[in-house]
Each structure stands twice: as structure tokens, then as C-alpha cells.
PDB file of C-alpha atoms in Angstrom:
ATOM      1  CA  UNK Y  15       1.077  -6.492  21.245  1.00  0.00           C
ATOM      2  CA  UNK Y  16       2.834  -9.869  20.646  1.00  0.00           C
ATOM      3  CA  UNK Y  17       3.508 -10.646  16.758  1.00  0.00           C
ATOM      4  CA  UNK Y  18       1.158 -13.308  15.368  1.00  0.00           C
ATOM      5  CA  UNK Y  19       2.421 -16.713  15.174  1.00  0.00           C
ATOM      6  CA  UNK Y  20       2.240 -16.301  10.767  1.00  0.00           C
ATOM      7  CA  UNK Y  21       4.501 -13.099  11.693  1.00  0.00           C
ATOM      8  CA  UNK Y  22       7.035 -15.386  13.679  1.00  0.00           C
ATOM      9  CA  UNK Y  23       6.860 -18.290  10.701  1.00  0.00           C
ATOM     10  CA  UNK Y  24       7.852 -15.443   8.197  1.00  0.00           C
ATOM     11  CA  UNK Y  25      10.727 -14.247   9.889  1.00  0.00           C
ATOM     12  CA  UNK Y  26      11.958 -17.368  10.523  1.00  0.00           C
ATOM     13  CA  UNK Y  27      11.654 -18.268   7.239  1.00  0.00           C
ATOM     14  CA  UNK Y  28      13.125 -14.682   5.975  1.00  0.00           C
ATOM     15  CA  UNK Y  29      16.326 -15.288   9.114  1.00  0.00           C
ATOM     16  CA  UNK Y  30      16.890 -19.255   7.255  1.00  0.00           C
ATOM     17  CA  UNK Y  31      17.128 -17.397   3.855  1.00  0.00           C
ATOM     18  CA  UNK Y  32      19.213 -14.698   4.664  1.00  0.00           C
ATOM     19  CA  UNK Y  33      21.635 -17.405   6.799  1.00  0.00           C
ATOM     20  CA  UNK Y  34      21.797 -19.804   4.026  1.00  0.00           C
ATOM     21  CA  UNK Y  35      22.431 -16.700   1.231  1.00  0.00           C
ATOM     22  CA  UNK Y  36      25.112 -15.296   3.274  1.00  0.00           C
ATOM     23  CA  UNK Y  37      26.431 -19.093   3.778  1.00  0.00           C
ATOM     24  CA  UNK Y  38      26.278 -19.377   0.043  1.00  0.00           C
ATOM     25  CA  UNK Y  39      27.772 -16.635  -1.106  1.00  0.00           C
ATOM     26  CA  UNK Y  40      30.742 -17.081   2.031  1.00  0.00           C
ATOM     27  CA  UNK Y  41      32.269 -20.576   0.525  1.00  0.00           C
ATOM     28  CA  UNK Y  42      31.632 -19.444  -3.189  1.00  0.00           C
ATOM     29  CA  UNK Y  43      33.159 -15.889  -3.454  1.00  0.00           C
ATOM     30  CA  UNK Y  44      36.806 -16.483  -2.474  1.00  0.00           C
ATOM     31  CA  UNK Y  45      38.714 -17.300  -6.141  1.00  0.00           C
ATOM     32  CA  UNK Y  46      40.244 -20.625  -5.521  1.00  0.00           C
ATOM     33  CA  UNK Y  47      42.187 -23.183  -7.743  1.00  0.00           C
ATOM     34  CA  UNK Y  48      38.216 -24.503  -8.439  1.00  0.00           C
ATOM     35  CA  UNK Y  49      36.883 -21.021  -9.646  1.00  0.00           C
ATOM     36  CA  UNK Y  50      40.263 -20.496 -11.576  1.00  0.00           C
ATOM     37  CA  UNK Y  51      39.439 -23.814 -13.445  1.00  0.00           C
ATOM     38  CA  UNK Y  52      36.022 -22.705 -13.868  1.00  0.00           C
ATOM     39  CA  UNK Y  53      36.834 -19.468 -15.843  1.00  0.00           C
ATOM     40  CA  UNK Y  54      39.405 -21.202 -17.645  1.00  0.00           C
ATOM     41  CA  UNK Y  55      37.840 -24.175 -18.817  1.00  0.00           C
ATOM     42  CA  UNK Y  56      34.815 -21.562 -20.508  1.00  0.00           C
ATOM     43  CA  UNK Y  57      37.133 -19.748 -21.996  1.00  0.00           C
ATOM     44  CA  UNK Y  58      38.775 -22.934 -24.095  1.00  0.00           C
ATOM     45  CA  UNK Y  59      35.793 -24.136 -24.732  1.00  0.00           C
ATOM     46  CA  UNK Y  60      31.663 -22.558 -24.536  1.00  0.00           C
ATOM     47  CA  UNK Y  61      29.924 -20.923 -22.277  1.00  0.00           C
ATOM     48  CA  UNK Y  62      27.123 -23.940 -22.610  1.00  0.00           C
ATOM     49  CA  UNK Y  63      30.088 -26.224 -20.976  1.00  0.00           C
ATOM     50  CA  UNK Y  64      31.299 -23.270 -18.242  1.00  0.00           C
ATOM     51  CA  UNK Y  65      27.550 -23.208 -17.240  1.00  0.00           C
ATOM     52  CA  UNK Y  66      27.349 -27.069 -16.715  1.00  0.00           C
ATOM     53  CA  UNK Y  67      31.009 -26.792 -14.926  1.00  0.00           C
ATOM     54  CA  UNK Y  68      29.175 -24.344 -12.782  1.00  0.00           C
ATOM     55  CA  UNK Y  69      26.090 -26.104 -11.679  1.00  0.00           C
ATOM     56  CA  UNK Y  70      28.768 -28.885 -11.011  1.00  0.00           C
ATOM     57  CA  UNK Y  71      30.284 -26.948  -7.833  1.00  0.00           C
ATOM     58  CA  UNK Y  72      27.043 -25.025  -7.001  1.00  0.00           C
ATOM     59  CA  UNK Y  73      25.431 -28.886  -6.456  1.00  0.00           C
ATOM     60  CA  UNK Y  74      28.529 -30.163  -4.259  1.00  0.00           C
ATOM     61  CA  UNK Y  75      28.190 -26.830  -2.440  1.00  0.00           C
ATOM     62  CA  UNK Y  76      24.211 -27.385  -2.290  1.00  0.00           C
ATOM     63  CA  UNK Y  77      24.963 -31.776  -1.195  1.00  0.00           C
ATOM     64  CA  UNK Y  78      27.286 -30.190   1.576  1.00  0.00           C
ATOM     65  CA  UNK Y  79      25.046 -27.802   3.049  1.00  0.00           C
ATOM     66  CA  UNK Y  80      22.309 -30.330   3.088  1.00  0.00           C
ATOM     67  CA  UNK Y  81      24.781 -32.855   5.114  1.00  0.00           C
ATOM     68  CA  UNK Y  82      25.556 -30.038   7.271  1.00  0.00           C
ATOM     69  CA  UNK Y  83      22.116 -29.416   7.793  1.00  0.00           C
ATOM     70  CA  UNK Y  84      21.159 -33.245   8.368  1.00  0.00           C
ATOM     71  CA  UNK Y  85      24.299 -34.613  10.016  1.00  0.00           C
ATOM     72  CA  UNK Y  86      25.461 -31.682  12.104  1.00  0.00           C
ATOM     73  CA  UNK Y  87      28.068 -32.383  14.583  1.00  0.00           C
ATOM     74  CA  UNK Y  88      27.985 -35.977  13.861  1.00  0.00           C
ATOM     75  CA  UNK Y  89      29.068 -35.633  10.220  1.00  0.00           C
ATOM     76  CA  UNK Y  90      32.155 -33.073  11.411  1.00  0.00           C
ATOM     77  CA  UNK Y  91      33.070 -36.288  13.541  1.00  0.00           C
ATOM     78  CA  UNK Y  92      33.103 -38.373  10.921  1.00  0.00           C
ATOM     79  CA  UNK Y  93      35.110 -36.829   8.426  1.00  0.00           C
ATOM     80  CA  UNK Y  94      37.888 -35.447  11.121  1.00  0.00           C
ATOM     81  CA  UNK Y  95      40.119 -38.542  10.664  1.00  0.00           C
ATOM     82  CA  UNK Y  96      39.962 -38.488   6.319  1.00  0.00           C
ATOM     83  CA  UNK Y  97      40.052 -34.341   5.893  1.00  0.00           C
ATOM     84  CA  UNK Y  98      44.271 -34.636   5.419  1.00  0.00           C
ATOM     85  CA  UNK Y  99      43.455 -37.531   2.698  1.00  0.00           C
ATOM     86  CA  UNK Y 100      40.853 -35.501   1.033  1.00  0.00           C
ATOM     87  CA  UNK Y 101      43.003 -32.476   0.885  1.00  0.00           C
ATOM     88  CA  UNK Y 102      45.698 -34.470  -0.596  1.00  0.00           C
ATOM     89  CA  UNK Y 103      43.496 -36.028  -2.945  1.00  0.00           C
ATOM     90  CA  UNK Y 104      41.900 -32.696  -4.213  1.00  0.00           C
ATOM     91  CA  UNK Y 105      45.294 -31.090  -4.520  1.00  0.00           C
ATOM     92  CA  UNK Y 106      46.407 -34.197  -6.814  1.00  0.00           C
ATOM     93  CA  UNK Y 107      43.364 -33.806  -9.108  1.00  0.00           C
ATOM     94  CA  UNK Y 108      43.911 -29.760  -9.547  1.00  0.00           C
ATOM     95  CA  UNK Y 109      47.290 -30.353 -10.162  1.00  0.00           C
ATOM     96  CA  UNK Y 110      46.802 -33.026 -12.834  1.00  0.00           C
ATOM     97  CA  UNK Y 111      44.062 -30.610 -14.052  1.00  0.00           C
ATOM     98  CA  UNK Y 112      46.630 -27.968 -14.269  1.00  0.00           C
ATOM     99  CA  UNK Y 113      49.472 -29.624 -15.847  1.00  0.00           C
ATOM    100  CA  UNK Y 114      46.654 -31.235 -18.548  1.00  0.00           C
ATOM    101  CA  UNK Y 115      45.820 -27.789 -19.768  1.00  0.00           C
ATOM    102  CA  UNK Y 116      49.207 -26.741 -20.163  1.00  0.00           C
ATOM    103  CA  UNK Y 117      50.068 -29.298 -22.101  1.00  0.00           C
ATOM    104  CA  UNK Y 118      47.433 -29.046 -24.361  1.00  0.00           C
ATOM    105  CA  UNK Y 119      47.415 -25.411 -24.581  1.00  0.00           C
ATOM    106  CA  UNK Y 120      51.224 -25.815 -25.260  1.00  0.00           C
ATOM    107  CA  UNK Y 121      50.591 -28.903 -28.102  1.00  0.00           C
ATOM    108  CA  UNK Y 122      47.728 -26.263 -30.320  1.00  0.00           C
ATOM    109  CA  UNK Y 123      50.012 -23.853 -30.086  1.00  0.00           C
ATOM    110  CA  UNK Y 124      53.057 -25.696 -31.493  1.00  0.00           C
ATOM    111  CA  UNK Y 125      50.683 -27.519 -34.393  1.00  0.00           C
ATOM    112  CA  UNK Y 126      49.682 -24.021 -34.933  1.00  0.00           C
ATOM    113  CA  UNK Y 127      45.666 -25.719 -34.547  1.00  0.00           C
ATOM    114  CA  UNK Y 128      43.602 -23.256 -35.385  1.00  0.00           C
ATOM    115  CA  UNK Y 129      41.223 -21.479 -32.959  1.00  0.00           C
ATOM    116  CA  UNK Y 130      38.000 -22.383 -32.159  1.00  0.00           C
ATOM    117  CA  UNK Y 131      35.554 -23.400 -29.828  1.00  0.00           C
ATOM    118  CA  UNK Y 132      35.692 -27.392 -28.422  1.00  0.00           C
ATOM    119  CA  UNK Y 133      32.493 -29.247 -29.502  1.00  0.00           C
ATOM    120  CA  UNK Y 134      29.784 -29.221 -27.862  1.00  0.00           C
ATOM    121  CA  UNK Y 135      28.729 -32.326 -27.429  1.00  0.00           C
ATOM    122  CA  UNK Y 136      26.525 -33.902 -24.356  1.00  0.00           C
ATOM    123  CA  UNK Y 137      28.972 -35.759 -23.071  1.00  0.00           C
ATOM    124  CA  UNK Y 138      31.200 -32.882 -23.232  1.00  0.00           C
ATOM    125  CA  UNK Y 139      28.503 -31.174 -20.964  1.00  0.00           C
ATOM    126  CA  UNK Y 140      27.547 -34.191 -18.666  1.00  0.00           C
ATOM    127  CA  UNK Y 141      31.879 -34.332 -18.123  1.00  0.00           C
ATOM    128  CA  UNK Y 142      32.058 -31.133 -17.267  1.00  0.00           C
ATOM    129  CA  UNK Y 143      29.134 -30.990 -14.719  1.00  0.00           C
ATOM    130  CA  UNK Y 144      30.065 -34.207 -13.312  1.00  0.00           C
ATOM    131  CA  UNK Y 145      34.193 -32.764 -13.168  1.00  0.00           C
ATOM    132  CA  UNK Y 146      34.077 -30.110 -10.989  1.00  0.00           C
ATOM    133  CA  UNK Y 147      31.307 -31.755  -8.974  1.00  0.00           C
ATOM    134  CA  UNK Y 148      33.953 -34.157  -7.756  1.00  0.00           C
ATOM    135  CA  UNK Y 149      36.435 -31.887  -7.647  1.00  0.00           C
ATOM    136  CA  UNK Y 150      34.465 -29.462  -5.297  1.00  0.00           C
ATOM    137  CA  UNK Y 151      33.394 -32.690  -2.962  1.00  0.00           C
ATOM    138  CA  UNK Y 152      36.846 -33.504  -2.590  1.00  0.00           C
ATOM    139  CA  UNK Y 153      37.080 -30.416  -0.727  1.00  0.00           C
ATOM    140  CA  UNK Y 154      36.108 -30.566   2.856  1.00  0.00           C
ATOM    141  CA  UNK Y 155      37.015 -27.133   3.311  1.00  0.00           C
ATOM    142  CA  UNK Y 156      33.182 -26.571   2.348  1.00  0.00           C
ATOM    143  CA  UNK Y 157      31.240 -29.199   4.510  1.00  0.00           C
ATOM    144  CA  UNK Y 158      33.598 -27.887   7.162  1.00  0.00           C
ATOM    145  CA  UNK Y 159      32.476 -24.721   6.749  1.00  0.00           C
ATOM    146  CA  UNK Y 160      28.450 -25.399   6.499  1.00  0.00           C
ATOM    147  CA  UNK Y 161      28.502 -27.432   9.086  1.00  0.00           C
ATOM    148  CA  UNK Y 162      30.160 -24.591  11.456  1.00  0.00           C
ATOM    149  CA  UNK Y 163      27.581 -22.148  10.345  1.00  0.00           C
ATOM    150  CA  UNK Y 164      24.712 -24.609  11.170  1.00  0.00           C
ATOM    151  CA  UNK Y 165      26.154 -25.852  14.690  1.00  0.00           C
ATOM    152  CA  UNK Y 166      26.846 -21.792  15.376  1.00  0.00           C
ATOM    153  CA  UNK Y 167      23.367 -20.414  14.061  1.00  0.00           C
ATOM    154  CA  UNK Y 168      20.893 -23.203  15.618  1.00  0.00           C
ATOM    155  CA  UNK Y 169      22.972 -23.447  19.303  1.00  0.00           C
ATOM    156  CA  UNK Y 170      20.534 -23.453  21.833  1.00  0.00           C
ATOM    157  CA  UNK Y 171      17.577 -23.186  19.256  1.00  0.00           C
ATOM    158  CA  UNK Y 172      15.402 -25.658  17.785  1.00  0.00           C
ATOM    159  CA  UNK Y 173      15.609 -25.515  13.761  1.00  0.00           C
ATOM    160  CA  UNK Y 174      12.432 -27.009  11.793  1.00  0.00           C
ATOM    161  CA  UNK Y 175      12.954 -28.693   8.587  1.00  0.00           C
ATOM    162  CA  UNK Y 176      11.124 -26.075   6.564  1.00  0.00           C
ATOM    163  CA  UNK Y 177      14.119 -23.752   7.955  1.00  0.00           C
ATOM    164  CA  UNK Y 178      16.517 -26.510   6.651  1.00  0.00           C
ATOM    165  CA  UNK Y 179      15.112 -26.349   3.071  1.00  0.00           C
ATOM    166  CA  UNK Y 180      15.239 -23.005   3.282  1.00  0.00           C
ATOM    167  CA  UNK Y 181      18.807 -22.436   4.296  1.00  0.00           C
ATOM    168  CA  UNK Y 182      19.867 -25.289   1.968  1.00  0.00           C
ATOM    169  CA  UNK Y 183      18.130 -24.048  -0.907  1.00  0.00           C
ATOM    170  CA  UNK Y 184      19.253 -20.718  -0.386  1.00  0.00           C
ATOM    171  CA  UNK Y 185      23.197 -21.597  -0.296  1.00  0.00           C
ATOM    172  CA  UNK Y 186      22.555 -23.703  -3.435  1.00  0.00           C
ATOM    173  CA  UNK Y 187      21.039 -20.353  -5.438  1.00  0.00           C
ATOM    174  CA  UNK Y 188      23.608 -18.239  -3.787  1.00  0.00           C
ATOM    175  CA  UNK Y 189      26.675 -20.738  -4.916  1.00  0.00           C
ATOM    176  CA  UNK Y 190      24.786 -21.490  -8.239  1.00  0.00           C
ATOM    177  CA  UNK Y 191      24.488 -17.342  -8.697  1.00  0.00           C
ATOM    178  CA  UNK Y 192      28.158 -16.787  -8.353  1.00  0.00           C
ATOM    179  CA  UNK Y 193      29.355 -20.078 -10.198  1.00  0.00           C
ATOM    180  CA  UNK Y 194      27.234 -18.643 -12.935  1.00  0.00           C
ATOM    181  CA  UNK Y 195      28.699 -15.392 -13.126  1.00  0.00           C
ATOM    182  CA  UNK Y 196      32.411 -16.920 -13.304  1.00  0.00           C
ATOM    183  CA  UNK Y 197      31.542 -18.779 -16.085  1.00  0.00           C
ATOM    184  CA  UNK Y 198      30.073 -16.151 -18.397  1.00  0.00           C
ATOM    185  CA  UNK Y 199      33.200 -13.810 -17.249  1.00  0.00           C
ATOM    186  CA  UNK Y 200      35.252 -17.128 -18.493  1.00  0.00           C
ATOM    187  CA  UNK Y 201      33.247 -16.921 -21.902  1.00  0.00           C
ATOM    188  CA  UNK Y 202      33.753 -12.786 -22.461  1.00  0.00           C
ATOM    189  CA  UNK Y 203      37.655 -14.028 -21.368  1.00  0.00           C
ATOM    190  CA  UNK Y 204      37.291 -16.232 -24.588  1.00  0.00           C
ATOM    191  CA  UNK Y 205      36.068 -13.963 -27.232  1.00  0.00           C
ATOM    192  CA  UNK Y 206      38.515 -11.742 -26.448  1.00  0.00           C
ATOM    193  CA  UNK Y 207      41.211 -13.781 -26.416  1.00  0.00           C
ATOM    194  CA  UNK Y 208      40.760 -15.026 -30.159  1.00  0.00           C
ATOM    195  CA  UNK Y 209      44.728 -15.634 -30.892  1.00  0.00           C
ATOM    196  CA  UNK Y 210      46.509 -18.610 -30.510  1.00  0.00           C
ATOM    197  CA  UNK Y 211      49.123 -16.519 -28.568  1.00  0.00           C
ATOM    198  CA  UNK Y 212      46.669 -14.998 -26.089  1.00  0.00           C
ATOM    199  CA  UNK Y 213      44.910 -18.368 -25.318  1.00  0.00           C
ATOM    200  CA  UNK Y 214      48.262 -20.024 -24.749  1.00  0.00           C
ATOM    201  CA  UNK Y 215      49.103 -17.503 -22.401  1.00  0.00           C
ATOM    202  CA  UNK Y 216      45.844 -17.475 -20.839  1.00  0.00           C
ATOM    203  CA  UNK Y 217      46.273 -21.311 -20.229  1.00  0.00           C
ATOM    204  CA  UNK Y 218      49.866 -20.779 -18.906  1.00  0.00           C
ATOM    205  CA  UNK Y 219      48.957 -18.285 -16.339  1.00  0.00           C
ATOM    206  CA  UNK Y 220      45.945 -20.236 -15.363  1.00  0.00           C
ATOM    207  CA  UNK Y 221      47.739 -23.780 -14.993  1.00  0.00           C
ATOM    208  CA  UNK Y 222      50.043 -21.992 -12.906  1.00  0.00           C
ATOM    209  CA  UNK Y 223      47.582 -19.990 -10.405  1.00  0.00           C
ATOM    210  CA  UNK Y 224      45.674 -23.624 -10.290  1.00  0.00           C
ATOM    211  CA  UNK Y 225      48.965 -25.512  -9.246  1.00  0.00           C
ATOM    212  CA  UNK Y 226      50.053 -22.735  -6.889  1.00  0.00           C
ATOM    213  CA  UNK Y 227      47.089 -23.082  -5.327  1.00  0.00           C
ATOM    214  CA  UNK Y 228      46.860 -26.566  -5.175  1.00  0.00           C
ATOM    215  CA  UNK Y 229      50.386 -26.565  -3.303  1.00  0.00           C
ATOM    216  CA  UNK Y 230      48.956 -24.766  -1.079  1.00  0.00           C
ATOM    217  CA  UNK Y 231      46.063 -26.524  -0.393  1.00  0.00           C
ATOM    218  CA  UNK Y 232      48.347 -29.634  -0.205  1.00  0.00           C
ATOM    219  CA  UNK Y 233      51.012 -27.844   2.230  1.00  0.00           C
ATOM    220  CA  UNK Y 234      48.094 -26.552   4.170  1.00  0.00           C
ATOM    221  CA  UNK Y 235      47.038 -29.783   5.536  1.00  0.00           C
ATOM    222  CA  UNK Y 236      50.427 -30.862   7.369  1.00  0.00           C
TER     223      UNK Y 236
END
């Protein structure tokens, strides 16, 4: 007995979810210079800021699936001849990032500041979010990477836009999910780290994973 045609819309609604989970979860779980940021950033300041940080990349991960999803083929075109540039250019802004947080972890330490929490303030927030949502769309590592997975997965097939929504919607939870759970291990990373001597350490090790891994990033596109 053939499957009804509400049987076929569910599993092709179940296959999209799965496919953009997996996709999700595939460009967020690998600890980069970004996710190092992330953690360290909550753990100078609030978790209320590491949370806003993280919806930051989980959107630029969520904008890049949609393109992948909408532009296909044509958008991988497109960005082919500005992908060194972009690599460049993200590499610069982690570095800067990194050598920033040194030097302020290194300046509270010598004025023996004492510790606390940064303000929280909205525009503290709103700079956060809107930080490492440029810093993730500087990567094209990730629209690379979506749009692979969407070329691959709808070859030969023909992919509705409820699918699209679907898939989109479902790497944006995914990425959003992890992001999330970096951020509160930034925050526990905080509280623990109460001294002056631990956070300048923390900040020392962190500035240099960050710029070793923006060297990379930068030596990986010659």
C-alpha cells in the first residue's frame, strides 16, 4: 500500500529538519577563534552579554543558511573571487580582538582593579550581539559550507520552500543551542575564576588560542 500523500509531507518535513539540525550543529560544534571569544568574553563580563554574543553567531549562521538556501550555486559564484579578502579580514578583526583583551586583562591586573562583573548596560548587550554577528559573517567558511550541504542534499530533487524554512530554521536552533551552551560554560568559567590572577591568566591563554587561530585562518587562505 503506497504511503498517503500527508505521510510523504511529514517525512519530508521530518528529512528538512533532521538535514538542517545536523547542518547546524556541523558549522557550530568545532571550537574556533569565534567560540573561544565567545566563552571568554562571558566570563569577563555576564552571562546576559555571553547570551546576546551568542544569538550574534547563531543569526549569521541562521542569514547564511538562508542564502544558501535562496542563492544556491549562484551565491558560491559570487563570493569565489572575495573569500581570500574575507578571510583576511576576519583574521584581522580576531586578532585585534585578541590583542584588545590582553591588554586590558594585563592593564586591571597591574592597577590591581578590583574584580567584578562589566556593566550591564543595553548597549553593552546590543555591542555584543551585533560583534560577533560581524565577526561570524566575515567568515565564509560557513556560507561555504551551507551552501555545499544544500547543492549536495537537493541534487536531482525538487526542494519546496516549506522544506527551506524548515532546514533554515532548524540550523538556526541547532547553532543558537550550542552558542548558548558556550556561553553559560563561559559564565561557570567566571565564577570560578574570581581572582585577579586567574582572570588574567584566563585572558592570556585565551588571547593567545584566538590569535593562533586567527594565523591560521589567515595562512590558510594562501
Amino acid at each position: 500500500m503506497r504511503p498517503s500523500a500527508e505521510a510523504l509531507a511529514h517525512a519530508v518535513v521530518t528529512a528538512a529538519l533532521v538535514a538542517g539540525l545536523l547542518a547546524g550543529y556541523g558549522i557550530a560544534v568545532p571550537v574556533g577563534a569565534v567560540a573561544t571569544h565567545l566563552v571568554s568574553l562571558t566570563a569577563r563580563t555576564s552571562l546576559r552579554t555571553g547570551v546576546s554574543a551568542a544569538l550574534g553567531v547563531a543569526t549569521a549562521d541562521g542569514l547564511y543558511a538562508l542564502a544558501a538556501v535562496l542563492g544556491g550555486s549562484a551565491l558560491a559564484t559570487a563570493l569565489l573571487p572575495v573569500l581570500e579578502p574575507l578571510r583576511w579580514a576576519s583574521a584581522l578583526v580576531l586578532a585585534v580582538l585578541a590583542v584588545r583583551g590582553v591588554l586590558s586583562a594585563l592593564r586591571d591586573y597591574r592597577d590591581r582593579r578590583p574584580v567584578g562583573r562589566a556593566a550591564e548596560t543595553p548597549q553593552g548587550v546590543g555591542r555584543a550581539y551585533l560583534g560577533l554577528l560581524g565577526i561570524t559573517l566575515l567568515n565564509p567558511t560557513t556560507v561555504v559550507y551551507f551552501t555545499a550541504l544544500v547543492l549536495g542534499g537537493s541534487a536531482g530533487t525538487s526542494v519546496t520552500p516549506l522544506e527551506q524554512g524548515v532546514f533554515v530554521l532548524a540550523a538556526l536552533a541547532a547553532s543558537a543551542s550550542w552558542q548558548l551552551l558556550l556561553a553559560g560554560g563561559g559564565a561557570l568559567l567566571g565564577r570560578v575564576l574570581t581572582g585577579r590572577r586567574g582572570r588574567l591568566v584566563t585572558s592570556l591563554v585565551s588571547g593567545a588560542v584566538i590569535l593562533a587561530l586567527a594565523l591560521r585562518m589567515a595562512l590558510g587562505s594562501s
